[in-house]
Amino acid sequence: QVAGERGADLEGLLSRNHMLEQEAEKSKQELRMKDLEKQDLQKELDTLQSSCDYFQKKYKATMADLRMLQKERGGPSLDATSASPGPAVPDRQREVDSLQAQASSLERQLREISQARHIEKQRLQDVRQSLTLLMTVHAEQIAGYQDAAGDIRDEQILRVMQEKRNESKAIASKL
């Protein structure tokens, strides 16, 4: 009976040992994952730090250029206290807002003019087609009249018809 108890204890210990080994393996995997995450975060931090350094240098260079330009022009210089927005900023913002509103209004007007121009172009095309159709019908009428009545011999009628034909051709050529 003691041997049976020891066998059962051994099985329990082996089972517990196996379970602890699995937990240790999971912990190792989690530790590796955390280490990889730490490396990624460190790389990201390094990248952000280098970007920050770059932009700080750019800012300092730009401020130095601005101070130099202001000295050359004799304008007021910027110091640490005057780097904050002054009363000119709201004025500039209002000016920008006003210009944006003006640009928006002009864009709207341009769209309206473009639409009106397109409509007029379409109307002109319709008039041109109608005039061409009328000229064709008129020529067919004259040809039909000449077929039915023979050649027109009256000089006055011929002259009037020729004038009308010339007028309609002139109008068509203008269109």
PDB file of C-alpha atoms in Angstrom:
ATOM      1  CA  GLN A   1       0.000   0.000   0.000  1.00  0.00           C
ATOM      2  CA  VAL A   2       2.893   2.394   0.718  1.00  0.00           C
ATOM      3  CA  ALA A   3       4.304   1.676  -2.713  1.00  0.00           C
ATOM      4  CA  GLY A   4       0.914   2.459  -4.265  1.00  0.00           C
ATOM      5  CA  GLU A   5       0.789   5.742  -2.401  1.00  0.00           C
ATOM      6  CA  ARG A   6       4.309   6.559  -3.520  1.00  0.00           C
ATOM      7  CA  GLY A   7       3.377   5.686  -7.136  1.00  0.00           C
ATOM      8  CA  ALA A   8       0.363   7.974  -6.927  1.00  0.00           C
ATOM      9  CA  ASP A   9       2.525  10.708  -5.396  1.00  0.00           C
ATOM     10  CA  LEU A  10       5.080  10.187  -8.163  1.00  0.00           C
ATOM     11  CA  GLU A  11       2.366  10.462 -10.814  1.00  0.00           C
ATOM     12  CA  GLY A  12       1.073  13.639  -9.182  1.00  0.00           C
ATOM     13  CA  LEU A  13       4.570  15.075  -9.012  1.00  0.00           C
ATOM     14  CA  LEU A  14       5.255  14.162 -12.646  1.00  0.00           C
ATOM     15  CA  SER A  15       1.966  15.714 -13.699  1.00  0.00           C
ATOM     16  CA  ARG A  16       2.697  18.830 -11.664  1.00  0.00           C
ATOM     17  CA  ASN A  17       6.249  18.957 -13.056  1.00  0.00           C
ATOM     18  CA  HIS A  18       4.887  18.703 -16.628  1.00  0.00           C
ATOM     19  CA  MET A  19       2.371  21.471 -15.929  1.00  0.00           C
ATOM     20  CA  LEU A  20       5.107  23.667 -14.412  1.00  0.00           C
ATOM     21  CA  GLU A  21       7.327  23.052 -17.453  1.00  0.00           C
ATOM     22  CA  GLN A  22       4.475  24.152 -19.731  1.00  0.00           C
ATOM     23  CA  GLU A  23       3.923  27.282 -17.632  1.00  0.00           C
ATOM     24  CA  ALA A  24       7.664  27.999 -17.721  1.00  0.00           C
ATOM     25  CA  GLU A  25       7.646  27.644 -21.518  1.00  0.00           C
ATOM     26  CA  LYS A  26       4.670  30.019 -21.770  1.00  0.00           C
ATOM     27  CA  SER A  27       6.446  32.479 -19.499  1.00  0.00           C
ATOM     28  CA  LYS A  28       9.575  32.261 -21.672  1.00  0.00           C
ATOM     29  CA  GLN A  29       7.474  32.952 -24.791  1.00  0.00           C
ATOM     30  CA  GLU A  30       5.756  35.895 -23.113  1.00  0.00           C
ATOM     31  CA  LEU A  31       9.152  37.175 -21.985  1.00  0.00           C
ATOM     32  CA  ARG A  32      10.464  36.915 -25.585  1.00  0.00           C
ATOM     33  CA  MET A  33       7.376  38.748 -26.877  1.00  0.00           C
ATOM     34  CA  LYS A  34       7.788  41.474 -24.262  1.00  0.00           C
ATOM     35  CA  ASP A  35      11.467  41.763 -25.193  1.00  0.00           C
ATOM     36  CA  LEU A  36      10.547  42.138 -28.898  1.00  0.00           C
ATOM     37  CA  GLU A  37       7.940  44.747 -28.016  1.00  0.00           C
ATOM     38  CA  LYS A  38      10.543  46.564 -25.918  1.00  0.00           C
ATOM     39  CA  GLN A  39      12.970  46.552 -28.859  1.00  0.00           C
ATOM     40  CA  ASP A  40      10.278  47.881 -31.221  1.00  0.00           C
ATOM     41  CA  LEU A  41       9.340  50.610 -28.765  1.00  0.00           C
ATOM     42  CA  GLN A  42      13.002  51.505 -28.317  1.00  0.00           C
ATOM     43  CA  LYS A  43      13.424  51.805 -32.094  1.00  0.00           C
ATOM     44  CA  GLU A  44      10.312  53.977 -32.288  1.00  0.00           C
ATOM     45  CA  LEU A  45      11.571  56.113 -29.417  1.00  0.00           C
ATOM     46  CA  ASP A  46      14.942  56.534 -31.144  1.00  0.00           C
ATOM     47  CA  THR A  47      13.212  57.537 -34.382  1.00  0.00           C
ATOM     48  CA  LEU A  48      11.005  60.048 -32.580  1.00  0.00           C
ATOM     49  CA  GLN A  49      13.983  61.420 -30.676  1.00  0.00           C
ATOM     50  CA  SER A  50      15.961  61.922 -33.881  1.00  0.00           C
ATOM     51  CA  SER A  51      12.944  63.597 -35.538  1.00  0.00           C
ATOM     52  CA  CYS A  52      12.528  65.842 -32.520  1.00  0.00           C
ATOM     53  CA  ASP A  53      16.210  66.781 -32.614  1.00  0.00           C
ATOM     54  CA  TYR A  54      15.991  67.511 -36.347  1.00  0.00           C
ATOM     55  CA  PHE A  55      12.956  69.773 -35.982  1.00  0.00           C
ATOM     56  CA  GLN A  56      14.440  71.543 -32.982  1.00  0.00           C
ATOM     57  CA  LYS A  57      17.542  72.310 -35.033  1.00  0.00           C
ATOM     58  CA  LYS A  58      15.363  73.480 -37.941  1.00  0.00           C
ATOM     59  CA  TYR A  59      13.356  75.691 -35.590  1.00  0.00           C
ATOM     60  CA  LYS A  60      16.498  77.223 -34.092  1.00  0.00           C
ATOM     61  CA  ALA A  61      17.983  77.820 -37.554  1.00  0.00           C
ATOM     62  CA  THR A  62      14.756  79.422 -38.769  1.00  0.00           C
ATOM     63  CA  MET A  63      14.549  81.638 -35.695  1.00  0.00           C
ATOM     64  CA  ALA A  64      18.186  82.675 -36.198  1.00  0.00           C
ATOM     65  CA  ASP A  65      17.424  83.508 -39.847  1.00  0.00           C
ATOM     66  CA  LEU A  66      14.369  85.481 -38.773  1.00  0.00           C
ATOM     67  CA  ARG A  67      16.365  87.455 -36.211  1.00  0.00           C
ATOM     68  CA  MET A  68      19.048  88.172 -38.808  1.00  0.00           C
ATOM     69  CA  LEU A  69      16.439  89.374 -41.312  1.00  0.00           C
ATOM     70  CA  GLN A  70      14.809  91.544 -38.691  1.00  0.00           C
ATOM     71  CA  LYS A  71      18.175  93.082 -37.806  1.00  0.00           C
ATOM     72  CA  GLU A  72      18.882  93.737 -41.488  1.00  0.00           C
ATOM     73  CA  ARG A  73      15.531  95.427 -41.961  1.00  0.00           C
ATOM     74  CA  GLY A  74      15.690  97.286 -38.714  1.00  0.00           C
ATOM     75  CA  GLY A  75      12.454  95.734 -37.461  1.00  0.00           C
ATOM     76  CA  PRO A  76      11.702  94.628 -33.933  1.00  0.00           C
ATOM     77  CA  SER A  77      13.675  91.580 -32.875  1.00  0.00           C
ATOM     78  CA  LEU A  78      12.216  88.428 -31.465  1.00  0.00           C
ATOM     79  CA  ASP A  79      13.181  87.352 -28.020  1.00  0.00           C
ATOM     80  CA  ALA A  80      11.794  84.580 -25.848  1.00  0.00           C
ATOM     81  CA  THR A  81       8.908  86.723 -24.623  1.00  0.00           C
ATOM     82  CA  SER A  82       7.882  88.000 -28.037  1.00  0.00           C
ATOM     83  CA  ALA A  83       7.780  84.559 -29.640  1.00  0.00           C
ATOM     84  CA  SER A  84       4.180  84.216 -28.530  1.00  0.00           C
ATOM     85  CA  PRO A  85       1.499  85.394 -30.932  1.00  0.00           C
ATOM     86  CA  GLY A  86       0.969  89.108 -30.759  1.00  0.00           C
ATOM     87  CA  PRO A  87      -1.899  91.302 -31.846  1.00  0.00           C
ATOM     88  CA  ALA A  88      -0.869  90.887 -35.502  1.00  0.00           C
ATOM     89  CA  VAL A  89      -1.828  87.201 -35.493  1.00  0.00           C
ATOM     90  CA  PRO A  90      -5.583  87.761 -35.057  1.00  0.00           C
ATOM     91  CA  ASP A  91      -5.442  90.469 -37.726  1.00  0.00           C
ATOM     92  CA  ARG A  92      -3.677  88.084 -40.085  1.00  0.00           C
ATOM     93  CA  GLN A  93      -6.179  85.355 -39.257  1.00  0.00           C
ATOM     94  CA  ARG A  94      -9.082  87.669 -40.064  1.00  0.00           C
ATOM     95  CA  GLU A  95      -7.344  88.608 -43.289  1.00  0.00           C
ATOM     96  CA  VAL A  96      -6.836  84.927 -44.171  1.00  0.00           C
ATOM     97  CA  ASP A  97     -10.482  84.169 -43.340  1.00  0.00           C
ATOM     98  CA  SER A  98     -11.609  87.101 -45.462  1.00  0.00           C
ATOM     99  CA  LEU A  99      -9.457  85.980 -48.390  1.00  0.00           C
ATOM    100  CA  GLN A 100     -10.762  82.424 -48.061  1.00  0.00           C
ATOM    101  CA  ALA A 101     -14.343  83.699 -48.126  1.00  0.00           C
ATOM    102  CA  GLN A 102     -13.514  85.838 -51.148  1.00  0.00           C
ATOM    103  CA  ALA A 103     -11.913  82.859 -52.906  1.00  0.00           C
ATOM    104  CA  SER A 104     -14.956  80.735 -52.147  1.00  0.00           C
ATOM    105  CA  SER A 105     -17.255  83.417 -53.532  1.00  0.00           C
ATOM    106  CA  LEU A 106     -15.149  83.772 -56.673  1.00  0.00           C
ATOM    107  CA  GLU A 107     -15.113  80.005 -57.180  1.00  0.00           C
ATOM    108  CA  ARG A 108     -18.916  79.953 -56.911  1.00  0.00           C
ATOM    109  CA  GLN A 109     -19.202  82.813 -59.412  1.00  0.00           C
ATOM    110  CA  LEU A 110     -16.821  81.028 -61.762  1.00  0.00           C
ATOM    111  CA  ARG A 111     -18.940  77.870 -61.592  1.00  0.00           C
ATOM    112  CA  GLU A 112     -22.091  79.898 -62.313  1.00  0.00           C
ATOM    113  CA  ILE A 113     -20.443  81.659 -65.251  1.00  0.00           C
ATOM    114  CA  SER A 114     -19.136  78.359 -66.605  1.00  0.00           C
ATOM    115  CA  GLN A 115     -22.610  76.846 -66.378  1.00  0.00           C
ATOM    116  CA  ALA A 116     -24.188  79.866 -68.083  1.00  0.00           C
ATOM    117  CA  ARG A 117     -21.524  79.747 -70.785  1.00  0.00           C
ATOM    118  CA  HIS A 118     -22.180  76.069 -71.349  1.00  0.00           C
ATOM    119  CA  ILE A 119     -25.926  76.740 -71.636  1.00  0.00           C
ATOM    120  CA  GLU A 120     -25.299  79.587 -74.104  1.00  0.00           C
ATOM    121  CA  LYS A 121     -22.968  77.389 -76.110  1.00  0.00           C
ATOM    122  CA  GLN A 122     -25.651  74.707 -76.289  1.00  0.00           C
ATOM    123  CA  ARG A 123     -28.262  77.273 -77.344  1.00  0.00           C
ATOM    124  CA  LEU A 124     -25.948  78.624 -80.038  1.00  0.00           C
ATOM    125  CA  GLN A 125     -25.402  75.081 -81.294  1.00  0.00           C
ATOM    126  CA  ASP A 126     -29.180  74.565 -81.393  1.00  0.00           C
ATOM    127  CA  VAL A 127     -29.651  77.848 -83.300  1.00  0.00           C
ATOM    128  CA  ARG A 128     -26.926  76.837 -85.754  1.00  0.00           C
ATOM    129  CA  GLN A 129     -28.581  73.464 -86.345  1.00  0.00           C
ATOM    130  CA  SER A 130     -31.997  75.090 -86.749  1.00  0.00           C
ATOM    131  CA  LEU A 131     -30.652  77.655 -89.208  1.00  0.00           C
ATOM    132  CA  THR A 132     -28.898  74.956 -91.208  1.00  0.00           C
ATOM    133  CA  LEU A 133     -32.130  72.971 -91.272  1.00  0.00           C
ATOM    134  CA  LEU A 134     -34.104  76.056 -92.368  1.00  0.00           C
ATOM    135  CA  MET A 135     -31.595  76.793 -95.134  1.00  0.00           C
ATOM    136  CA  THR A 136     -31.855  73.199 -96.326  1.00  0.00           C
ATOM    137  CA  VAL A 137     -35.657  73.302 -96.269  1.00  0.00           C
ATOM    138  CA  HIS A 138     -35.634  76.661 -98.085  1.00  0.00           C
ATOM    139  CA  ALA A 139     -33.295  75.324-100.786  1.00  0.00           C
ATOM    140  CA  GLU A 140     -35.517  72.257-101.168  1.00  0.00           C
ATOM    141  CA  GLN A 141     -38.594  74.486-101.432  1.00  0.00           C
ATOM    142  CA  ILE A 142     -36.981  76.553-104.185  1.00  0.00           C
ATOM    143  CA  ALA A 143     -35.884  73.402-105.991  1.00  0.00           C
ATOM    144  CA  GLY A 144     -39.415  71.994-105.631  1.00  0.00           C
ATOM    145  CA  TYR A 145     -40.924  75.245-106.911  1.00  0.00           C
ATOM    146  CA  GLN A 146     -38.555  75.254-109.879  1.00  0.00           C
ATOM    147  CA  ASP A 147     -39.392  71.615-110.648  1.00  0.00           C
ATOM    148  CA  ALA A 148     -43.124  72.362-110.485  1.00  0.00           C
ATOM    149  CA  ALA A 149     -43.156  75.735-112.210  1.00  0.00           C
ATOM    150  CA  GLY A 150     -39.991  75.574-114.236  1.00  0.00           C
ATOM    151  CA  ASP A 151     -37.143  78.053-114.027  1.00  0.00           C
ATOM    152  CA  ILE A 152     -37.947  81.369-112.381  1.00  0.00           C
ATOM    153  CA  ARG A 153     -37.791  84.019-115.064  1.00  0.00           C
ATOM    154  CA  ASP A 154     -38.842  87.061-113.091  1.00  0.00           C
ATOM    155  CA  GLU A 155     -35.645  89.008-112.389  1.00  0.00           C
ATOM    156  CA  GLN A 156     -37.016  90.692-109.297  1.00  0.00           C
ATOM    157  CA  ILE A 157     -38.007  87.371-107.673  1.00  0.00           C
ATOM    158  CA  LEU A 158     -34.625  85.855-108.588  1.00  0.00           C
ATOM    159  CA  ARG A 159     -32.814  88.843-107.087  1.00  0.00           C
ATOM    160  CA  VAL A 160     -34.868  88.726-103.841  1.00  0.00           C
ATOM    161  CA  MET A 161     -34.303  84.983-103.504  1.00  0.00           C
ATOM    162  CA  GLN A 162     -30.575  85.397-104.108  1.00  0.00           C
ATOM    163  CA  GLU A 163     -30.397  88.189-101.493  1.00  0.00           C
ATOM    164  CA  LYS A 164     -32.235  86.049 -98.933  1.00  0.00           C
ATOM    165  CA  ARG A 165     -29.943  83.101 -99.663  1.00  0.00           C
ATOM    166  CA  ASN A 166     -26.863  85.337 -99.253  1.00  0.00           C
ATOM    167  CA  GLU A 167     -28.247  86.767 -95.977  1.00  0.00           C
ATOM    168  CA  SER A 168     -28.897  83.333 -94.539  1.00  0.00           C
ATOM    169  CA  LYS A 169     -25.416  82.133 -95.589  1.00  0.00           C
ATOM    170  CA  ALA A 170     -23.866  85.223 -93.967  1.00  0.00           C
ATOM    171  CA  ILE A 171     -25.756  84.594 -90.735  1.00  0.00           C
ATOM    172  CA  ALA A 172     -24.763  80.926 -90.788  1.00  0.00           C
ATOM    173  CA  SER A 173     -21.107  81.813 -91.333  1.00  0.00           C
ATOM    174  CA  LYS A 174     -21.207  84.231 -88.362  1.00  0.00           C
ATOM    175  CA  LEU A 175     -22.515  81.482 -86.133  1.00  0.00           C
TER     176      LEU A 175
END
